[in-house]
Coordinates of C-alpha atoms in Angstrom, one line a residue:
Chain A
M1 CA 0.0 0.0 0.0
N2 CA 1.3 3.5 -0.9
R3 CA 1.9 6.1 1.8
F4 CA -0.6 8.8 2.0
E5 CA -1.7 11.9 4.0
W6 CA -4.6 11.5 6.4
M7 CA -7.1 14.3 6.6
T8 CA -9.7 14.9 9.4
P9 CA -12.2 17.3 7.9
D10 CA -14.2 19.9 9.9
G11 CA -17.4 18.9 8.2
I12 CA -19.2 17.8 5.0
A13 CA -18.3 21.0 3.0
H14 CA -14.7 20.9 4.1
A15 CA -14.4 17.2 3.1
A16 CA -16.2 17.9 -0.3
R17 CA -13.8 20.8 -1.1
A18 CA -10.8 18.7 -0.3
A19 CA -11.7 15.8 -2.6
T20 CA -10.1 16.1 -6.0
A21 CA -11.2 12.8 -7.5
T22 CA -13.7 10.0 -7.0
V23 CA -12.2 6.5 -6.6
A24 CA -13.3 5.8 -10.2
T25 CA -11.7 8.9 -11.7
A26 CA -8.4 8.2 -9.7
M27 CA -8.3 4.8 -11.3
I28 CA -8.7 5.8 -15.0
S29 CA -5.5 6.0 -16.9
R30 CA -4.1 5.4 -20.4
S31 CA -0.8 4.0 -18.9
G32 CA -2.4 1.5 -16.6
L33 CA -0.9 3.3 -13.5
P34 CA -3.4 4.9 -11.1
A35 CA -3.1 8.7 -10.4
T36 CA -0.8 9.5 -7.5
D37 CA -2.1 13.1 -6.8
A38 CA -5.7 12.3 -5.9
A39 CA -7.4 13.2 -2.7
V40 CA -10.3 10.8 -2.2
L41 CA -13.0 10.3 0.4
K42 CA -12.9 7.4 2.8
A43 CA -15.8 6.0 4.9
G44 CA -15.4 2.4 6.2
G45 CA -12.4 2.0 3.9
I46 CA -13.0 -1.7 3.0
D47 CA -13.0 -1.3 -0.8
L48 CA -10.5 1.6 -0.7
L49 CA -7.8 -0.5 1.3
D50 CA -8.4 -3.5 -1.0
L51 CA -7.8 -1.4 -4.1
M52 CA -4.8 0.3 -2.5
K53 CA -3.2 -3.0 -1.4
E54 CA -3.6 -4.3 -4.9
G55 CA -1.9 -1.3 -6.3
L56 CA -5.0 -0.3 -8.3
L57 CA -5.4 3.0 -6.4
S58 CA -2.6 5.2 -5.1
P59 CA -4.1 8.3 -3.5
H60 CA -2.0 11.0 -2.1
R61 CA -4.6 11.8 0.6
L62 CA -7.5 10.1 2.3
I63 CA -10.3 12.3 3.7
N64 CA -11.9 10.5 6.6
L65 CA -15.7 10.8 6.6
L66 CA -16.0 8.7 9.8
S67 CA -14.8 11.7 11.8
I68 CA -17.8 13.8 10.7
P69 CA -20.5 13.4 13.4
G70 CA -24.1 12.8 12.4
L71 CA -23.6 10.7 9.2
D72 CA -24.3 7.4 11.0
R73 CA -27.9 7.8 11.9
I74 CA -31.0 5.9 10.8
E75 CA -34.1 8.2 11.2
P76 CA -37.7 8.1 10.2
Q77 CA -38.6 10.6 7.5
E78 CA -41.9 11.3 5.9
G79 CA -43.2 7.8 6.5
G80 CA -39.9 6.3 5.1
L81 CA -36.4 6.2 6.4
R82 CA -33.3 8.5 6.1
I83 CA -30.1 6.5 6.4
G84 CA -26.7 8.1 6.9
P85 CA -24.0 7.0 4.6
T86 CA -21.6 5.8 7.4
V87 CA -24.2 3.5 8.9
T88 CA -22.5 0.0 8.9
L89 CA -24.0 -3.0 7.2
A90 CA -24.2 -4.7 10.7
Q91 CA -26.2 -1.8 12.1
L92 CA -28.5 -1.8 9.1
A93 CA -29.1 -5.6 9.3
A94 CA -29.9 -5.4 13.0
H95 CA -32.0 -2.2 13.0
E96 CA -35.6 -2.7 14.2
A97 CA -37.4 -0.3 11.8
V98 CA -35.4 -1.5 8.8
R99 CA -36.2 -5.1 9.7
A100 CA -39.9 -4.4 10.3
R101 CA -40.6 -2.2 7.3
F102 CA -37.9 -2.7 4.7
R103 CA -36.9 -6.3 5.3
A104 CA -35.3 -6.8 1.9
L105 CA -32.7 -4.2 2.8
A106 CA -31.9 -5.7 6.2
D107 CA -31.6 -9.1 4.5
A108 CA -29.4 -7.7 1.8
A109 CA -27.1 -6.0 4.3
G110 CA -27.0 -9.1 6.5
A111 CA -26.1 -11.3 3.5
S112 CA -23.2 -9.1 2.4
A113 CA -19.6 -10.0 3.2
S114 CA -18.7 -11.5 6.6
P115 CA -19.6 -10.4 10.1
Q116 CA -16.2 -8.9 10.5
I117 CA -16.5 -6.8 7.3
R118 CA -20.2 -5.9 8.1
H119 CA -19.0 -4.2 11.4
L120 CA -16.7 -1.9 9.3
A121 CA -18.3 -1.5 5.9
T122 CA -20.7 1.4 5.5
L123 CA -23.8 1.6 3.3
G124 CA -22.4 4.6 1.3
G125 CA -19.2 2.6 0.6
N126 CA -21.2 -0.5 -0.2
L127 CA -23.2 1.5 -2.9
L128 CA -20.0 3.1 -4.3
Q129 CA -17.6 0.2 -4.2
R130 CA -15.9 -0.8 -7.4
P131 CA -16.8 -4.0 -9.3
R132 CA -15.4 -7.4 -8.3
C133 CA -14.7 -8.5 -11.9
W134 CA -11.4 -10.3 -11.7
Y135 CA -10.0 -8.6 -14.8
F136 CA -10.8 -5.2 -13.3
R137 CA -9.2 -6.3 -10.0
S138 CA -6.0 -7.5 -11.8
R139 CA -3.1 -5.2 -12.3
A140 CA -2.0 -7.3 -15.2
H141 CA -5.3 -6.5 -17.1
H142 CA -5.6 -2.9 -18.2
C143 CA -9.3 -3.2 -19.0
A144 CA -11.7 -0.8 -20.6
R145 CA -13.1 0.3 -17.2
K146 CA -9.7 1.4 -16.1
G147 CA -8.9 3.3 -19.3
G148 CA -7.6 0.4 -21.4
D149 CA -9.1 -0.8 -24.7
T150 CA -10.6 -4.2 -23.9
C151 CA -13.1 -6.0 -21.8
F152 CA -11.3 -9.2 -21.2
A153 CA -14.5 -11.0 -19.9
F154 CA -16.1 -11.4 -23.3
A155 CA -13.5 -13.8 -24.6
G156 CA -12.4 -14.9 -21.1
E157 CA -13.6 -16.4 -17.8
N158 CA -17.1 -14.8 -17.6
Q159 CA -19.0 -17.2 -15.4
Y160 CA -19.6 -14.6 -12.7
H161 CA -20.4 -11.8 -15.2
A162 CA -23.5 -10.0 -16.5
I163 CA -26.4 -11.6 -18.5
F164 CA -28.0 -8.2 -19.2
D165 CA -26.8 -4.8 -20.5
H166 CA -23.2 -5.8 -21.0
R167 CA -22.4 -3.5 -23.9
G168 CA -18.6 -2.8 -23.8
C169 CA -18.1 -4.2 -20.3
A170 CA -19.6 -7.2 -18.5
I171 CA -19.3 -6.4 -14.8
V172 CA -22.1 -7.1 -12.4
H173 CA -22.8 -4.3 -9.9
P174 CA -21.2 -5.3 -6.6
S175 CA -23.6 -3.9 -4.2
T176 CA -26.2 -6.3 -2.7
C177 CA -27.8 -3.4 -0.8
A178 CA -28.3 -1.5 -4.1
T179 CA -30.5 -4.4 -5.3
A180 CA -32.9 -4.0 -2.4
L181 CA -32.7 -0.1 -2.4
V182 CA -33.7 0.0 -6.1
A183 CA -36.7 -2.2 -5.3
F184 CA -37.8 0.4 -2.7
G185 CA -37.2 3.4 -5.1
A186 CA -34.5 4.8 -2.8
V187 CA -33.2 8.4 -3.4
L188 CA -29.7 9.6 -2.7
E189 CA -29.0 13.0 -1.2
I190 CA -25.7 14.2 -2.7
T191 CA -23.9 17.3 -1.3
G192 CA -21.3 19.2 -3.5
P193 CA -18.3 21.3 -2.5
T194 CA -20.4 24.5 -2.3
G195 CA -22.8 22.8 0.1
A196 CA -25.6 22.6 -2.5
R197 CA -27.6 19.4 -2.3
R198 CA -29.1 17.4 -5.2
A199 CA -31.4 14.4 -5.0
A200 CA -31.0 11.5 -7.4
S201 CA -32.9 8.3 -7.6
L202 CA -30.5 5.5 -7.0
E203 CA -31.8 3.7 -10.1
A204 CA -30.9 6.8 -12.3
F205 CA -27.6 7.4 -10.4
L206 CA -26.3 4.0 -11.2
R207 CA -24.9 3.9 -14.8
L208 CA -24.7 1.2 -17.5
P209 CA -21.5 0.9 -19.5
E210 CA -23.4 2.1 -22.6
T211 CA -23.7 5.5 -20.8
D212 CA -20.4 5.5 -19.0
L213 CA -17.9 2.7 -19.4
Q214 CA -15.6 3.8 -16.6
R215 CA -17.9 4.8 -13.7
E216 CA -20.7 2.7 -12.2
N217 CA -22.5 5.9 -11.1
D218 CA -23.0 9.6 -11.6
L219 CA -20.9 10.8 -8.6
L220 CA -18.6 13.7 -9.5
P221 CA -15.3 14.6 -7.8
G222 CA -16.1 16.8 -4.7
E223 CA -19.6 15.2 -4.2
I224 CA -20.5 13.2 -1.1
V225 CA -23.5 10.9 -0.7
T226 CA -24.9 12.4 2.6
A227 CA -28.0 10.3 2.9
I228 CA -29.9 7.4 1.5
R229 CA -33.6 8.0 1.6
I230 CA -36.3 5.3 1.3
P231 CA -39.7 6.8 0.5
A232 CA -42.9 5.8 2.3
H233 CA -44.4 2.5 1.2
P234 CA -48.0 1.3 2.0
L235 CA -48.1 -0.7 5.2
T236 CA -49.4 -3.6 3.1
T237 CA -46.0 -3.9 1.3
R238 CA -44.0 -7.0 2.0
S239 CA -40.4 -7.4 0.8
I240 CA -37.7 -10.0 0.7
H241 CA -34.2 -10.4 -0.6
L242 CA -32.7 -13.7 -1.6
K243 CA -29.1 -14.3 -2.4
Q244 CA -27.6 -17.4 -4.1
G245 CA -23.9 -18.0 -3.7
E246 CA -21.8 -21.0 -4.7
I247 CA -21.3 -21.6 -0.9
D248 CA -23.5 -20.7 2.0
S249 CA -20.8 -18.9 3.9
F250 CA -19.0 -15.6 3.0
D251 CA -19.2 -15.3 -0.8
W252 CA -20.3 -12.9 -3.5
P253 CA -23.7 -13.8 -5.0
I254 CA -24.0 -15.5 -8.4
A255 CA -27.6 -14.4 -8.4
E256 CA -29.8 -12.3 -6.1
V257 CA -33.3 -11.0 -6.2
A258 CA -35.2 -8.2 -4.2
V259 CA -39.0 -8.3 -4.4
A260 CA -41.4 -5.7 -2.8
L261 CA -45.1 -6.4 -3.3
D262 CA -48.0 -4.3 -2.1
L263 CA -50.6 -7.0 -1.4
A264 CA -54.2 -6.1 -0.3
D265 CA -57.3 -8.2 -0.4
G266 CA -55.5 -10.9 -2.4
I267 CA -54.5 -8.5 -5.2
C268 CA -50.9 -7.4 -5.9
R269 CA -51.4 -3.6 -6.3
R270 CA -47.8 -2.9 -7.0
A271 CA -44.8 -5.1 -7.7
S272 CA -41.1 -4.3 -7.6
V273 CA -38.7 -7.1 -8.8
V274 CA -35.0 -6.3 -9.1
L275 CA -32.2 -8.7 -10.0
G276 CA -28.6 -8.3 -8.7
A277 CA -25.4 -9.9 -9.9
A278 CA -27.2 -9.9 -13.3
A279 CA -26.1 -6.6 -14.9
P280 CA -23.7 -3.7 -14.5
A281 CA -26.4 -2.0 -12.5
P282 CA -29.4 -3.5 -10.5
H283 CA -31.7 -4.9 -13.2
R284 CA -35.4 -4.0 -12.8
A285 CA -37.4 -6.9 -14.2
A286 CA -40.1 -4.7 -15.7
Q287 CA -41.9 -7.5 -17.5
A288 CA -42.2 -9.5 -14.3
E289 CA -43.5 -6.4 -12.5
A290 CA -46.1 -5.9 -15.2
A291 CA -47.2 -9.5 -15.1
L292 CA -47.8 -9.3 -11.3
S293 CA -49.4 -5.9 -11.0
G294 CA -53.2 -5.7 -10.5
R295 CA -53.5 -9.5 -10.3
A296 CA -54.1 -12.2 -7.7
I297 CA -50.9 -14.1 -7.5
D298 CA -51.2 -17.9 -7.9
E299 CA -48.6 -20.5 -8.6
A300 CA -49.1 -20.3 -12.4
L301 CA -48.8 -16.5 -12.4
L302 CA -45.6 -16.5 -10.3
R303 CA -44.1 -19.0 -12.7
T304 CA -45.0 -16.7 -15.7
A305 CA -43.6 -13.7 -13.8
A306 CA -40.3 -15.6 -13.1
R307 CA -39.9 -16.4 -16.8
A308 CA -40.7 -12.8 -17.7
A309 CA -38.0 -11.6 -15.3
L310 CA -35.4 -13.0 -17.7
E311 CA -36.9 -11.3 -20.9
G312 CA -34.0 -9.9 -22.9
A313 CA -31.2 -11.9 -21.1
A314 CA -28.1 -12.4 -23.2
P315 CA -25.8 -14.8 -21.4
L316 CA -22.1 -14.9 -22.2
S317 CA -20.1 -18.0 -23.1
R318 CA -19.9 -19.3 -19.5
N319 CA -22.8 -17.9 -17.5
A320 CA -26.0 -19.3 -19.1
Y321 CA -26.3 -21.4 -15.9
K322 CA -27.4 -18.2 -14.2
L323 CA -30.8 -18.2 -16.1
P324 CA -32.5 -21.1 -14.3
I325 CA -31.0 -19.9 -11.0
F326 CA -32.5 -16.5 -11.4
E327 CA -35.9 -18.0 -12.5
A328 CA -36.0 -20.2 -9.4
L329 CA -34.9 -17.4 -7.2
V330 CA -37.6 -15.0 -8.5
R331 CA -40.3 -17.7 -7.9
R332 CA -39.0 -18.3 -4.3
A333 CA -38.8 -14.6 -3.6
I334 CA -42.4 -13.9 -4.7
R335 CA -43.6 -16.9 -2.7
A336 CA -41.6 -15.8 0.4
A337 CA -42.9 -12.2 0.1
I338 CA -46.5 -13.4 0.0
E339 CA -45.9 -15.5 3.0
A340 CA -43.8 -12.9 4.9
Chain B
M1 CA -16.4 -6.0 29.0
L2 CA -18.3 -6.0 25.8
K3 CA -20.1 -2.9 24.6
K4 CA -22.6 -2.8 21.8
I5 CA -22.1 0.2 19.5
P6 CA -25.3 2.2 19.7
P7 CA -26.5 2.9 16.1
D8 CA -26.2 6.7 16.5
S9 CA -22.9 7.0 18.3
P10 CA -20.0 8.9 16.5
R11 CA -17.5 6.1 16.0
C12 CA -14.5 8.2 15.8
A13 CA -14.9 10.8 18.6
H14 CA -11.2 11.7 18.8
R15 CA -9.7 14.3 16.6
P16 CA -6.0 14.6 15.8
A17 CA -4.4 17.9 16.7
H18 CA -3.9 18.7 13.1
D19 CA -6.3 18.4 10.1
I20 CA -3.7 16.6 8.0
V21 CA -1.0 14.2 9.2
G22 CA 1.4 12.0 7.2
P23 CA 2.5 10.6 4.9
G24 CA 5.3 10.2 7.5
A25 CA 4.9 8.9 11.1
A26 CA 2.3 10.5 13.4
P27 CA 1.6 9.9 17.1
I28 CA -1.5 8.0 18.0
T29 CA -2.9 6.3 21.1
L30 CA -4.4 2.9 21.0
V31 CA -6.4 1.4 23.9
V32 CA -5.4 -2.3 23.6
N33 CA -6.7 -4.9 26.1
G34 CA -7.5 -2.1 28.6
I35 CA -4.2 -0.3 28.4
A36 CA -3.6 3.0 26.5
R37 CA -0.5 2.6 24.3
A38 CA 1.3 5.5 22.6
L39 CA 2.6 4.8 19.2
S40 CA 4.1 6.5 16.2
I41 CA 2.8 5.1 12.9
V42 CA 2.5 6.2 9.3
P43 CA -1.2 6.6 8.3
A44 CA -0.8 3.6 5.9
T45 CA -0.3 1.2 8.9
T46 CA -3.1 -1.2 9.5
L47 CA -4.3 -2.1 13.0
A48 CA -2.9 -5.6 12.4
E49 CA 0.5 -4.3 11.6
A50 CA 0.5 -1.9 14.6
L51 CA -0.5 -4.7 16.9
R52 CA 2.1 -7.2 15.6
E53 CA 5.0 -5.0 14.7
Q54 CA 4.9 -2.2 17.2
L55 CA 3.2 -3.8 20.2
A56 CA 4.5 -7.3 19.7
L57 CA 1.0 -8.7 20.1
T58 CA 1.6 -11.5 17.5
G59 CA -1.3 -13.6 18.6
T60 CA -3.3 -11.7 15.9
K61 CA -2.3 -13.5 12.7
V62 CA -2.3 -12.0 9.1
A63 CA -3.0 -14.5 6.3
C64 CA -4.8 -12.9 3.3
D65 CA -4.4 -9.2 4.4
R66 CA -7.6 -8.5 2.4
G67 CA -10.4 -9.2 4.8
A68 CA -11.2 -12.5 3.1
C69 CA -10.0 -15.1 5.7
S70 CA -10.7 -13.4 9.1
A71 CA -7.5 -14.8 10.7
C72 CA -6.7 -11.3 12.0
T73 CA -10.1 -10.9 13.9
V74 CA -9.9 -8.6 16.9
W75 CA -12.7 -6.7 18.7
L76 CA -13.4 -3.0 18.3
D77 CA -15.6 -2.0 21.2
G78 CA -16.6 -5.7 21.4
A79 CA -17.5 -6.2 17.8
P80 CA -15.3 -8.6 15.8
V81 CA -13.5 -6.9 12.8
C82 CA -10.7 -7.8 10.4
A83 CA -7.6 -5.9 11.9
C84 CA -6.0 -6.0 8.4
M85 CA -8.8 -3.8 7.0
V86 CA -8.8 -1.0 9.7
L87 CA -6.1 1.7 9.6
A88 CA -4.5 2.1 13.1
I89 CA -5.0 5.8 12.8
D90 CA -8.8 5.3 12.3
V91 CA -9.3 3.3 15.5
G92 CA -9.6 6.5 17.6
D93 CA -10.9 5.9 21.1
R94 CA -12.5 2.5 20.3
E95 CA -11.2 -0.3 22.5
V96 CA -9.2 -3.0 20.9
T97 CA -9.3 -6.5 22.3
T98 CA -6.9 -9.1 21.0
I99 CA -6.5 -12.8 21.8
E100 CA -3.9 -11.7 24.4
G101 CA -6.6 -9.8 26.2
L102 CA -9.0 -12.6 26.5
A103 CA -7.4 -14.4 29.5
Q104 CA -4.6 -12.3 31.2
N105 CA -2.9 -14.0 34.0
G106 CA -6.0 -16.0 34.8
P107 CA -8.1 -18.9 33.7
L108 CA -8.6 -19.5 30.1
H109 CA -11.7 -18.1 28.4
P110 CA -14.4 -20.8 28.2
V111 CA -14.0 -20.8 24.4
Q112 CA -10.3 -21.4 24.7
S113 CA -10.8 -24.3 27.1
A114 CA -13.5 -25.8 24.8
F115 CA -11.1 -25.5 21.8
I116 CA -8.6 -27.6 23.7
A117 CA -11.2 -30.1 24.9
H118 CA -12.6 -30.6 21.4
D119 CA -9.3 -30.6 19.5
A120 CA -10.5 -27.7 17.4
I121 CA -6.9 -26.7 16.4
Q122 CA -4.6 -28.2 13.8
C123 CA -1.9 -25.9 12.4
G124 CA -3.3 -23.1 14.6
F125 CA -2.9 -20.2 12.3
C126 CA -6.6 -19.4 12.1
T127 CA -7.3 -20.3 15.7
P128 CA -6.9 -16.8 17.5
G129 CA -9.3 -15.2 15.0
L130 CA -11.8 -18.1 15.3
I131 CA -11.6 -17.8 19.1
M132 CA -12.2 -14.0 19.0
S133 CA -15.3 -14.6 16.8
C134 CA -16.7 -17.4 18.9
A135 CA -16.2 -15.4 22.2
A136 CA -17.9 -12.4 20.7
L137 CA -20.8 -14.6 19.6
L138 CA -21.3 -16.0 23.1
A139 CA -21.0 -12.5 24.7
H140 CA -23.9 -11.3 22.6
T141 CA -25.8 -14.6 22.1
P142 CA -25.0 -16.9 25.1
D143 CA -27.2 -19.8 23.8
P144 CA -26.7 -19.8 20.0
S145 CA -28.2 -22.4 17.6
E146 CA -25.8 -24.3 15.4
S147 CA -26.9 -22.1 12.5
Q148 CA -26.0 -19.0 14.4
V149 CA -22.6 -20.4 15.1
R150 CA -22.1 -21.2 11.5
A151 CA -23.2 -17.7 10.5
A152 CA -20.7 -16.2 13.1
L153 CA -17.9 -18.3 11.6
G154 CA -18.9 -17.5 8.0
G155 CA -15.9 -15.3 7.3
H156 CA -13.3 -17.7 8.6
L157 CA -11.0 -19.8 6.5
C158 CA -9.4 -22.9 8.1
R159 CA -7.6 -24.8 5.5
C160 CA -7.0 -27.7 7.9
G161 CA -10.8 -28.1 8.0
T162 CA -11.4 -27.9 11.8
Y163 CA -14.8 -26.4 11.3
P164 CA -16.9 -29.3 12.8
H165 CA -14.7 -29.3 16.0
V166 CA -14.9 -25.6 16.3
I167 CA -18.7 -25.7 16.0
A168 CA -18.8 -28.5 18.7
A169 CA -16.5 -26.4 20.9
V170 CA -18.6 -23.3 20.8
L171 CA -21.8 -25.2 21.5
D172 CA -20.1 -26.9 24.4
A173 CA -18.7 -23.7 25.8
S174 CA -22.3 -22.2 25.5
R175 CA -23.7 -25.2 27.5
R176 CA -21.0 -24.9 30.2
G177 CA -21.6 -21.2 30.4
R178 CA -25.3 -21.8 31.0
S179 CA -24.7 -24.5 33.7
R180 CA -22.5 -22.1 35.7
P181 CA -24.1 -21.1 39.0

């Protein structure tokens, strides 16, 4: 790991003004060597330290967001929740209001990483972490996402890669929490260096490679995600997140699904079905949602919806096995949400 | 003893005297096993490196150095964390507990005794981290189910494959803990 300066900012505006790059922009280069003059923001530091130890990121200064008070709170807001960016995954998974009303998010946070990492990793960092693609994480592969010319996954080992929307780059989005948050229609509050705030729906904030090949999101240098807001949902909404890994213990998902259903009098008034580990951003299964909405869900309909969730899938040479896994996971998630 | 981190507490209450330190050495204080220790470290020093190389607390092992094997598990304010993925300068006033702090000049921790009784050790490299996770589990959940034990051990790699003995040891330590007067 390179040596760096350690900055303790006075507050959000001070931190934002001091940041000269995002982690993504500090990693883009033609030469294959990361920038050595970047000042980047650090929260839990899990992904940051991993990238630095691998020599993929060499910042000149880390700006410690953990020293800013007030960013680690979970508060009710307008019938929904306002979650601070430095809330840890462990806190999120155990939080009573999150468990009671937004269970898919608690499940997703609790299914991420290991207990040791969940006590350190923050929600903000989880949403903004870089992808786990092994070519992206390899210094020997100067891939398109880091400023090179090639996505090595298309002709290479792509068993853990995307089955949707992989134009130019086949990463899957690494955040399990993002899958659940997109299902709830979460909105990010982003504060810039002047102190001005903007709101962005998480779904719009996360970018596909066809829009931006080198950044997974729309965060600009000097911007800080200062809150993650979940809007109010009807009390009749039930949600669930299911993750499938190759092993039951600590592993990245090969497929995951978040489902939120508003069920009243036996009718599904509104359905949200989002697939994770499927695409470079959480993938909204719009055709499955359309199949479920306004209908009484029976076994035949949930099978139809699970097939519809894979509409438009384009598996690569080694990941067609994901299709039946996703189909089964969507069926199970809908059943579990109904029974929840 | 163990403290749960309340959801709304600032986790880094201390502030260094200057806004910017490094890249060279800077003074910090770490509270390790109940004792405040003054150190001089570069900001790039991990907690695991500070414990092992500066404080000679080599019970904390480093294997993967990427948060993937949990061999370096220590407690921060009672919560098990990977010491390789925390910068020493970021610990602040949180209390660090290492395997050396579990039984100081006294009887072994019940989890340590149960590991010996159940032969839950082979090469031993992953053992200090496993014991720290198991002891943290029992502190918060004195009567865990087997699935709760498995979940608590989910981050640990033991390439000797001692897992079944470790699970038996934790469940036994839990039973013994409950039968105590």
